[in-house]
mmCIF file of C-alpha atoms in Angstrom:
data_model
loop_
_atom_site.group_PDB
_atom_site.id
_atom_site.type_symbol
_atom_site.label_atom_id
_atom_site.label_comp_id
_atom_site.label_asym_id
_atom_site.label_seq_id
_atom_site.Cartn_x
_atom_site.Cartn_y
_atom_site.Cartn_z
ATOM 1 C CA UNK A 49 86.144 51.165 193.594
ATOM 2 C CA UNK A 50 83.877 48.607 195.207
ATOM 3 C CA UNK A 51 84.528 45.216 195.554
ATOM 4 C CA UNK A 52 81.965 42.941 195.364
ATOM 5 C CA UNK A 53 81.878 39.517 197.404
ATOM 6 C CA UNK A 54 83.791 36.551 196.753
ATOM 7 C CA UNK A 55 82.010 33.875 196.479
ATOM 8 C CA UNK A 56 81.754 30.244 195.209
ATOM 9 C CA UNK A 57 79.061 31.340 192.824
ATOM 10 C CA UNK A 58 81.558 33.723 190.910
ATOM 11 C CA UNK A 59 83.274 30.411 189.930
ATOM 12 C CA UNK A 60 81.664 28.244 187.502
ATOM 13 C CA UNK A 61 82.969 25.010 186.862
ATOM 14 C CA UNK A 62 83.722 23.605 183.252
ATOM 15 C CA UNK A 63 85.626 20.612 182.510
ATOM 16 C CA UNK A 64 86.667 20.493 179.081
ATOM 17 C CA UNK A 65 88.294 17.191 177.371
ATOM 18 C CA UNK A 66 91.113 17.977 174.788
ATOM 19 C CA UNK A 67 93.344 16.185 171.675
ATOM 20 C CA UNK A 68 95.875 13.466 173.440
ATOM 21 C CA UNK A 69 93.852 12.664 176.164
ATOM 22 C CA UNK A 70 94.313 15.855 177.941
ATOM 23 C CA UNK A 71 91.686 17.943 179.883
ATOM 24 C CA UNK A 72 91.461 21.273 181.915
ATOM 25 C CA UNK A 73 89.091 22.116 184.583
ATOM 26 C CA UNK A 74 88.004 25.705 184.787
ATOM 27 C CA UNK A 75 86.832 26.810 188.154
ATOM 28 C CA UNK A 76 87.862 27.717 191.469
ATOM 29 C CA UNK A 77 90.643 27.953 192.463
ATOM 30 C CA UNK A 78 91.614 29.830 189.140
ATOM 31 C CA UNK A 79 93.950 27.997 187.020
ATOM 32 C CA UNK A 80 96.921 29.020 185.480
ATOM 33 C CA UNK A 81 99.048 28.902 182.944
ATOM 34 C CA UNK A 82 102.494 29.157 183.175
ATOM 35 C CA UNK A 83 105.117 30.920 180.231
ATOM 36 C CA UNK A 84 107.767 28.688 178.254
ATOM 37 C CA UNK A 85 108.755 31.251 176.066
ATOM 38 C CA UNK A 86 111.075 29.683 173.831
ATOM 39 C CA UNK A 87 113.128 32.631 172.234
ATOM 40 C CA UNK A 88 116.263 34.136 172.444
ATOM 41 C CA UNK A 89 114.539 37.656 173.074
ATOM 42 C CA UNK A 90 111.991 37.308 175.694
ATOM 43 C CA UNK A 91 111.377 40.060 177.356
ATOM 44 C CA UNK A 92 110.704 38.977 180.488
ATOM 45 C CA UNK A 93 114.002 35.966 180.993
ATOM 46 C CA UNK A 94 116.442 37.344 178.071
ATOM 47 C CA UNK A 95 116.181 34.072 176.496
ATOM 48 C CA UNK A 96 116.764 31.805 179.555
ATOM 49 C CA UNK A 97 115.118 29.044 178.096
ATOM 50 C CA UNK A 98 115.825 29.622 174.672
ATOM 51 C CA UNK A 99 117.063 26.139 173.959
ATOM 52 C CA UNK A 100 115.158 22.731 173.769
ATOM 53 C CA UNK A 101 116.452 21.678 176.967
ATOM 54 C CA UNK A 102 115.942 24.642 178.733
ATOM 55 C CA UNK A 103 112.780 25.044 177.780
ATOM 56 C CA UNK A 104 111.557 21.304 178.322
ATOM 57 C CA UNK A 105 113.475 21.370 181.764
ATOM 58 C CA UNK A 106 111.230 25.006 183.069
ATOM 59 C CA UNK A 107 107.970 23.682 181.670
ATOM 60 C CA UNK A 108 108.482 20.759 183.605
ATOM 61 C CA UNK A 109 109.183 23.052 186.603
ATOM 62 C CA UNK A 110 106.202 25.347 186.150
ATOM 63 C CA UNK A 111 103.794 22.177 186.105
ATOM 64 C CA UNK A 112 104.987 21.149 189.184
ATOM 65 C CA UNK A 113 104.812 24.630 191.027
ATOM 66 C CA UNK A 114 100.940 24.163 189.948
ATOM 67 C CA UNK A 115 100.799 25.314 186.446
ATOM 68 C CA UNK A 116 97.270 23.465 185.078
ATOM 69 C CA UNK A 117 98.396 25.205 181.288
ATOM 70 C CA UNK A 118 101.783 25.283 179.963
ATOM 71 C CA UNK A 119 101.956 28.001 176.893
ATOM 72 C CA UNK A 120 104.926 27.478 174.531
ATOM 73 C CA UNK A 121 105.504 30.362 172.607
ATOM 74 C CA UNK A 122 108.517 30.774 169.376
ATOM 75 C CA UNK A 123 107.999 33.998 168.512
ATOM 76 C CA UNK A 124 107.711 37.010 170.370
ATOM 77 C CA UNK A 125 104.560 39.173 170.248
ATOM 78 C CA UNK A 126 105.612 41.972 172.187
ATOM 79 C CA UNK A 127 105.372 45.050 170.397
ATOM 80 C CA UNK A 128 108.172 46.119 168.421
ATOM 81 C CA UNK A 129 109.440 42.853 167.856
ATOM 82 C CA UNK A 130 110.601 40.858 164.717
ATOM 83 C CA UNK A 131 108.501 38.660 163.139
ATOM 84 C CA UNK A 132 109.913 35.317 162.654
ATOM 85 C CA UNK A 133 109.684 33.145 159.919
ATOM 86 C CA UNK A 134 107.324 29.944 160.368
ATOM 87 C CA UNK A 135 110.036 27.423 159.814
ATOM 88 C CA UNK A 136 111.884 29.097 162.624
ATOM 89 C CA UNK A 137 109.088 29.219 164.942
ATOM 90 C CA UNK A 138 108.368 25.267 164.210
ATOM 91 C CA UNK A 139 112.376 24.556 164.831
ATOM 92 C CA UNK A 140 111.954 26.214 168.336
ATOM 93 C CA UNK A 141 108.470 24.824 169.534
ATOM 94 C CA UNK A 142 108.157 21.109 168.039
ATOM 95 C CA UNK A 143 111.064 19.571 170.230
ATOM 96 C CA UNK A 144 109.716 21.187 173.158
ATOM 97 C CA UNK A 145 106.387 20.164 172.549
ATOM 98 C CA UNK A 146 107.302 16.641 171.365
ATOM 99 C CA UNK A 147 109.555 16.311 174.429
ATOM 100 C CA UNK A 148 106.217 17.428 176.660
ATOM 101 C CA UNK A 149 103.455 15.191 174.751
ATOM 102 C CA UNK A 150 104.018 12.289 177.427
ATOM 103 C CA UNK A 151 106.145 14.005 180.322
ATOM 104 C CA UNK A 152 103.553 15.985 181.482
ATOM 105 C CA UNK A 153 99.790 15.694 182.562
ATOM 106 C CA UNK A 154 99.049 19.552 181.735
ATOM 107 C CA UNK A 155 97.563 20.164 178.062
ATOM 108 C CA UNK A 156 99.899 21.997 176.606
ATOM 109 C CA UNK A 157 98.968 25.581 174.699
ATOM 110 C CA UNK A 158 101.078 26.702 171.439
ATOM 111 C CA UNK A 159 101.270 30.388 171.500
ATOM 112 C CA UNK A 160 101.111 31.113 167.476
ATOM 113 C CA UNK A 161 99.261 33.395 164.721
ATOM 114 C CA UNK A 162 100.378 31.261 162.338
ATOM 115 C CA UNK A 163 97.763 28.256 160.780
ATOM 116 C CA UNK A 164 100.902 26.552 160.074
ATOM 117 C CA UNK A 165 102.886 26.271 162.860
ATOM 118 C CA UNK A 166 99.492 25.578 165.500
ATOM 119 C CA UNK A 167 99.147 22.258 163.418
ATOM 120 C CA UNK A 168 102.320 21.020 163.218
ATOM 121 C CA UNK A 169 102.042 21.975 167.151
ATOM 122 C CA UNK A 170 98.759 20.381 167.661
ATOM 123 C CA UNK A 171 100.078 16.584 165.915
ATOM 124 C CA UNK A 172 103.430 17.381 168.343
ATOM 125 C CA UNK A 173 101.221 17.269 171.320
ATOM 126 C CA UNK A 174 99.655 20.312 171.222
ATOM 127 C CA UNK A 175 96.354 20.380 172.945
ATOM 128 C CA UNK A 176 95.249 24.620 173.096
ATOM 129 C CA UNK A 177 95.866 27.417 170.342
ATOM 130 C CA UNK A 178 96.562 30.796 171.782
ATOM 131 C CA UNK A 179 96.367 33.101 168.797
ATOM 132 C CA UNK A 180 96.950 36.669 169.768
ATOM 133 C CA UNK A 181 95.164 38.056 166.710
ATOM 134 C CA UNK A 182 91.809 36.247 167.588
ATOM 135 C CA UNK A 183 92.078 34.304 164.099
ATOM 136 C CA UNK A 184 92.092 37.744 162.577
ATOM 137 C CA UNK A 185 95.658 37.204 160.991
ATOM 138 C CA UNK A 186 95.406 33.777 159.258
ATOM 139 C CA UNK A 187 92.118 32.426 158.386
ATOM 140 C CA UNK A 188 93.212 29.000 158.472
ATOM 141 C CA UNK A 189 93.917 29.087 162.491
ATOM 142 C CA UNK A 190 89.908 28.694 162.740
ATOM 143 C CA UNK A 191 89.597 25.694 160.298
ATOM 144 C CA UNK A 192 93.046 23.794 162.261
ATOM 145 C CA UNK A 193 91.176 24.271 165.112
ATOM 146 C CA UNK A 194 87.689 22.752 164.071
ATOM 147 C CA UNK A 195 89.499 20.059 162.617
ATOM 148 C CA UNK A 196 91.999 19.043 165.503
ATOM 149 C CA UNK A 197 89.177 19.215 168.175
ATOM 150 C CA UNK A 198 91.502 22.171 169.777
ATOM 151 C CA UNK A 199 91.003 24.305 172.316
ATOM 152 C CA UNK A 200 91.622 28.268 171.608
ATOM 153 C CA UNK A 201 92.655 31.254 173.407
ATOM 154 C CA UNK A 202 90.820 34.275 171.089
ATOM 155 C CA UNK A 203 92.796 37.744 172.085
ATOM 156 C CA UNK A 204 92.183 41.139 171.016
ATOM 157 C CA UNK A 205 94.924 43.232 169.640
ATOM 158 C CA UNK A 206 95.746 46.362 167.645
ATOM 159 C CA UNK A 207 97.878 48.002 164.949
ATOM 160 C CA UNK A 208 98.273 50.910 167.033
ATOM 161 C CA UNK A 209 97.585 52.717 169.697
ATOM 162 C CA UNK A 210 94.362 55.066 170.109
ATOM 163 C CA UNK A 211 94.200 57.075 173.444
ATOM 164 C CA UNK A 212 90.186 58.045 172.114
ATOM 165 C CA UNK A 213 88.731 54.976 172.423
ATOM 166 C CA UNK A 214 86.576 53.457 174.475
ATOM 167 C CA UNK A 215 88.756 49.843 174.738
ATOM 168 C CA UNK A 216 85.959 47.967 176.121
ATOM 169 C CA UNK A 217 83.783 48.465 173.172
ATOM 170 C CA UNK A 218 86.948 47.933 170.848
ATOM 171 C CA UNK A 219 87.543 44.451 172.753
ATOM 172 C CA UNK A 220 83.590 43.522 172.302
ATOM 173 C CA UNK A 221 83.571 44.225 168.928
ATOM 174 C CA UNK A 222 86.781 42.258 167.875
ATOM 175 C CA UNK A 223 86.292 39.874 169.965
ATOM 176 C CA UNK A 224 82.914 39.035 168.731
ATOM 177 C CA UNK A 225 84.572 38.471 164.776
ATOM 178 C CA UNK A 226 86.848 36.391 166.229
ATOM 179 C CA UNK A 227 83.897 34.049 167.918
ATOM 180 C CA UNK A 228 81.857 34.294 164.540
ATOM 181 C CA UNK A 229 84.963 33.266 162.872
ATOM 182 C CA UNK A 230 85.455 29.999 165.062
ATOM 183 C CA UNK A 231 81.803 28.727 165.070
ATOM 184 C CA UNK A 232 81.396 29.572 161.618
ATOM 185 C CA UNK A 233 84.561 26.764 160.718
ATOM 186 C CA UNK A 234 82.834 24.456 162.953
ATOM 187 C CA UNK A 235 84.580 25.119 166.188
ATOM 188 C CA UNK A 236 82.695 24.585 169.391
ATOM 189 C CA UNK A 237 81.912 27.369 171.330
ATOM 190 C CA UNK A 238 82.989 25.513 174.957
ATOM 191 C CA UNK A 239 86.247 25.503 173.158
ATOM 192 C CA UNK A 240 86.436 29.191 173.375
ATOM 193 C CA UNK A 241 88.131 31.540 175.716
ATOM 194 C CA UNK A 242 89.203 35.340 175.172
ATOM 195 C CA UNK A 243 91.860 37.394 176.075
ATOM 196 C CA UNK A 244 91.231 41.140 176.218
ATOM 197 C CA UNK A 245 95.082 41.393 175.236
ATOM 198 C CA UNK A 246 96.510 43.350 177.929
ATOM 199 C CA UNK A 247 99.384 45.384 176.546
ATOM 200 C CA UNK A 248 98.550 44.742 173.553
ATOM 201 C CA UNK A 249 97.955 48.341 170.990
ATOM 202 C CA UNK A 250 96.598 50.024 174.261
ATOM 203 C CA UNK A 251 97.607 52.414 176.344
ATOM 204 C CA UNK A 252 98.470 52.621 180.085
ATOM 205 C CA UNK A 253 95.322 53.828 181.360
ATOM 206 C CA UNK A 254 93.562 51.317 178.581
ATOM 207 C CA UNK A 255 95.036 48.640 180.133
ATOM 208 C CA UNK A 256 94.028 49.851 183.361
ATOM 209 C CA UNK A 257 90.426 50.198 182.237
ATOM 210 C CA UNK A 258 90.559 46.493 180.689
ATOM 211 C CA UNK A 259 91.013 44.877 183.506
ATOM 212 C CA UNK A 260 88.408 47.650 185.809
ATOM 213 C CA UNK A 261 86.022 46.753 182.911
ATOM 214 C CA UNK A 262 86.711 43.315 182.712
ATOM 215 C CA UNK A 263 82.852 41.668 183.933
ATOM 216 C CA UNK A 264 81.668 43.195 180.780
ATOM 217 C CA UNK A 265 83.577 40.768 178.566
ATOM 218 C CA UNK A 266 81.811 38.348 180.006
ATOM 219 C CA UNK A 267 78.601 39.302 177.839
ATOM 220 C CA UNK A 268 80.627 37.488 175.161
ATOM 221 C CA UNK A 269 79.727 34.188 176.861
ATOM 222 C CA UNK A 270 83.300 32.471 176.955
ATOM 223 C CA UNK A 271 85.793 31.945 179.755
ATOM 224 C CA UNK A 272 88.402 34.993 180.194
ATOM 225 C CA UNK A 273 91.985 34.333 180.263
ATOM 226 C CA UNK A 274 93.706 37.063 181.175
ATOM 227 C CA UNK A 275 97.648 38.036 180.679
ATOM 228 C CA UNK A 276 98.752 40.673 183.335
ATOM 229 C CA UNK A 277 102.273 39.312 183.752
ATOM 230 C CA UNK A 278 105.255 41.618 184.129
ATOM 231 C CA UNK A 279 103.949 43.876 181.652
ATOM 232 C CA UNK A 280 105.386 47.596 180.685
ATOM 233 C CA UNK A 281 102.368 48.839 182.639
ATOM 234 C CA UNK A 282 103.135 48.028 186.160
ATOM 235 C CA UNK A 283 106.960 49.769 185.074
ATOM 236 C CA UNK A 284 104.808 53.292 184.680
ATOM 237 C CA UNK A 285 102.721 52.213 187.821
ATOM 238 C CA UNK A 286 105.347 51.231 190.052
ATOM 239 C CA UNK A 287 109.142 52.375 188.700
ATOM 240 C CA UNK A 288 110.061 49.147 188.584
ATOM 241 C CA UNK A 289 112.472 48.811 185.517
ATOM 242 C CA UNK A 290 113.528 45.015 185.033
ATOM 243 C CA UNK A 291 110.101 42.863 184.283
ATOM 244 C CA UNK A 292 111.156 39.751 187.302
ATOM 245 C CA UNK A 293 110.658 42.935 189.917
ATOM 246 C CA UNK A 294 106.673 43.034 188.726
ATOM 247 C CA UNK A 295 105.820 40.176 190.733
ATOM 248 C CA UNK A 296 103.660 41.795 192.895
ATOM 249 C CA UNK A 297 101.969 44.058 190.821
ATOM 250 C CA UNK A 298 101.285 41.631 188.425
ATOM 251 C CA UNK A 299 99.935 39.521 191.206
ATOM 252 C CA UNK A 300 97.512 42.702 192.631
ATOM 253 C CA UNK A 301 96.202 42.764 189.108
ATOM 254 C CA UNK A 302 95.839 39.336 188.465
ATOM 255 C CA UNK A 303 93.838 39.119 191.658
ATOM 256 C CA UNK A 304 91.565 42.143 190.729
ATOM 257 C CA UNK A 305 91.315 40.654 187.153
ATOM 258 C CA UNK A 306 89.725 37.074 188.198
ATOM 259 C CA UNK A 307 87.330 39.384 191.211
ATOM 260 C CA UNK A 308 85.871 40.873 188.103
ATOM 261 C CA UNK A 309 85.519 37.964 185.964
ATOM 262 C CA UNK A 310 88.919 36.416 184.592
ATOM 263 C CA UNK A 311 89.017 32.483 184.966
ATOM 264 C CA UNK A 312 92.586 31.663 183.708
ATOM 265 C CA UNK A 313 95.776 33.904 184.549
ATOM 266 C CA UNK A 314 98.904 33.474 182.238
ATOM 267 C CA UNK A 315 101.748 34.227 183.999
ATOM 268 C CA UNK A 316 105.609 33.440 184.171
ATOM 269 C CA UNK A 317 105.870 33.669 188.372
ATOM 270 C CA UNK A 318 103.353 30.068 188.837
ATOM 271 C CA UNK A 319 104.143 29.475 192.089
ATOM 272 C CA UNK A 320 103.107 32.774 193.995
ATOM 273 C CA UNK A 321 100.303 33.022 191.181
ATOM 274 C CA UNK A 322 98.898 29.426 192.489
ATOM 275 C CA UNK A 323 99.278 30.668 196.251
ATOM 276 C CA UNK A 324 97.401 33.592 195.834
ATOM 277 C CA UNK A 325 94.339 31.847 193.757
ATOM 278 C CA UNK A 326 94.641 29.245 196.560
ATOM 279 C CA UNK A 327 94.101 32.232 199.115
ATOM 280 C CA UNK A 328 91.251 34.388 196.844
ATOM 281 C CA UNK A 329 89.338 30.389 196.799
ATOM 282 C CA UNK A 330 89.931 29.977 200.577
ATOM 283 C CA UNK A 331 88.437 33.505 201.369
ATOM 284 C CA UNK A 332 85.971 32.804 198.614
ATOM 285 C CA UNK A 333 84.530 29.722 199.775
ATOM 286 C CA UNK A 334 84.732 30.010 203.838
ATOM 287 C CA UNK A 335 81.162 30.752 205.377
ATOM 288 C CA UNK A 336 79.470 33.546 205.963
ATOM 289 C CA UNK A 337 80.573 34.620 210.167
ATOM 290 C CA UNK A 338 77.547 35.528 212.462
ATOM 291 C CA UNK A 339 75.487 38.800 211.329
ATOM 292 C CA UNK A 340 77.488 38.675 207.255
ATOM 293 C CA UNK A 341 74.566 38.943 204.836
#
């Protein structure tokens, strides 16, 4: 592989102003956002913050470590998993998100596919929709958004799994629906960011290709936030078995991911994640030495 430079140029700067006087700044270093997954089956904590408390309590951690995003999530969307009922998904995320609203300066991002839940979230304190079917599984997520004034995470995802394709042009397509679907109920398009949906109905070496191929998603014309963190992959990569060991792959790919285009990372480890953007934006912006072109 070769790397290209890192430069200031790679980073462009948007400032975006969100629902309860919130905003985000995109830019350099990368931002992040950090995990509150609020379920009793995470895969990556076992349901360590499973209750309101818990929850409110590691969100509140995360900001501090440097966490510009906090993503509450009630219902996990790793594959495989149960679906859970939308009044059991509001019971889990409201009081977190109510407790939030005022406690913290980060917007706060409801992780959801359901129309429902993302407004109830959004009047909570809610500020950023993170749908992982790219509005593709309720059509009502678009028209919440456009009438909030929401931010939205779009992410590609699959039914299954199909070694023959070629993911890139999978990702482009979908994603593309899922941008016609937003503008055409009236949301803004600086609203917008996509998520190729790493391990998400793709295989190991798909994944790996995502985030090789990642620049191209860029042709889309939105921000990239991209979710490397502790995934199954970097078990097959590395033989690491228990997710909290895939620190430092996830970190490795993270890094590779925002060198060839991503401009968020989602990730539950904020703190080394913040350190390392902090070192890519250091190496990025010093000057060129004597004799560099």
């Amino acid at each position: 592989m070769e790397w290209p430079a890192v430069r200031p140029r790679d980073f462009r700067i948007l400032l975006l102003d969100l629902p309860h006087g919130k905003s985000l700044k995109i830019g350099s270093p990368i931002p992040i956002m950090g995990i509150v997954n609020v379920t009793p089956d995470s895969f990556s904590d076992g349901g360590a913050h499973s209750t309101t408390a818990a929850a409110v309590e590691h969100a509140v951690s995360l900001e501090a470590q440097g966490a510009a995003i906090l993503d509450i999530g009630g219902e996990s969307t790793r594959p495989g998993a149960a679906p859970v009922a939308a009044d059991v998904e509001l019971s889990r995320v409201i009081p977190v998100i109510a407790a939030l609203r005022d406690r913290v300066a980060a917007p706060i991002s409801i992780d959801t596919m359901k129309a429902r839940v993302a407004a109830a979230a959004i009047e909570a304190g809610a500020s950023i929709v993170n749908d992982v079917w790219g509005f593709q599984h309720d059509r009502e997520m678009a028209r919440v958004v456009a009438d909030t004034g929401a931010a939205a995470v779009l992410m590609h995802n699959r039914t299954s799994v199909d070694p023959r394709l070629d993911i890139i042009a999978d990702m482009l397509g979908f994603l593309s629906r899922s941008i016609d679907i937003a503008l055409a109920a009236g949301v803004g398009k600086a609203r917008l960011s996509i998520d190729p949906g790493f391990g998400f109905g793709k295989t190991k070496e798909q994944n790996l290709e995502l985030v090789r191929r990642l620049r191209e998603l860029t042709a889309l014309g939105c921000p990239i936030l991209l979710g490397v963190s502790r995934k199954s992959t970097f078990r097959a990569v590395t033989g690491k078995q228990a997710p909290a060991e895939r620190m430092a792959a996830s970190i490795a790919a993270g890094v590779v991911g925002v060198i060839n285009g991503a401009a968020i990372l989602r990730v539950h480890d904020v703190d080394a994640h913040v350190d390392a953007m902090k070192v890519l934006h250091a190496i990025g912006s010093a000057p060129p030495v004597s004799g560099e072109s």
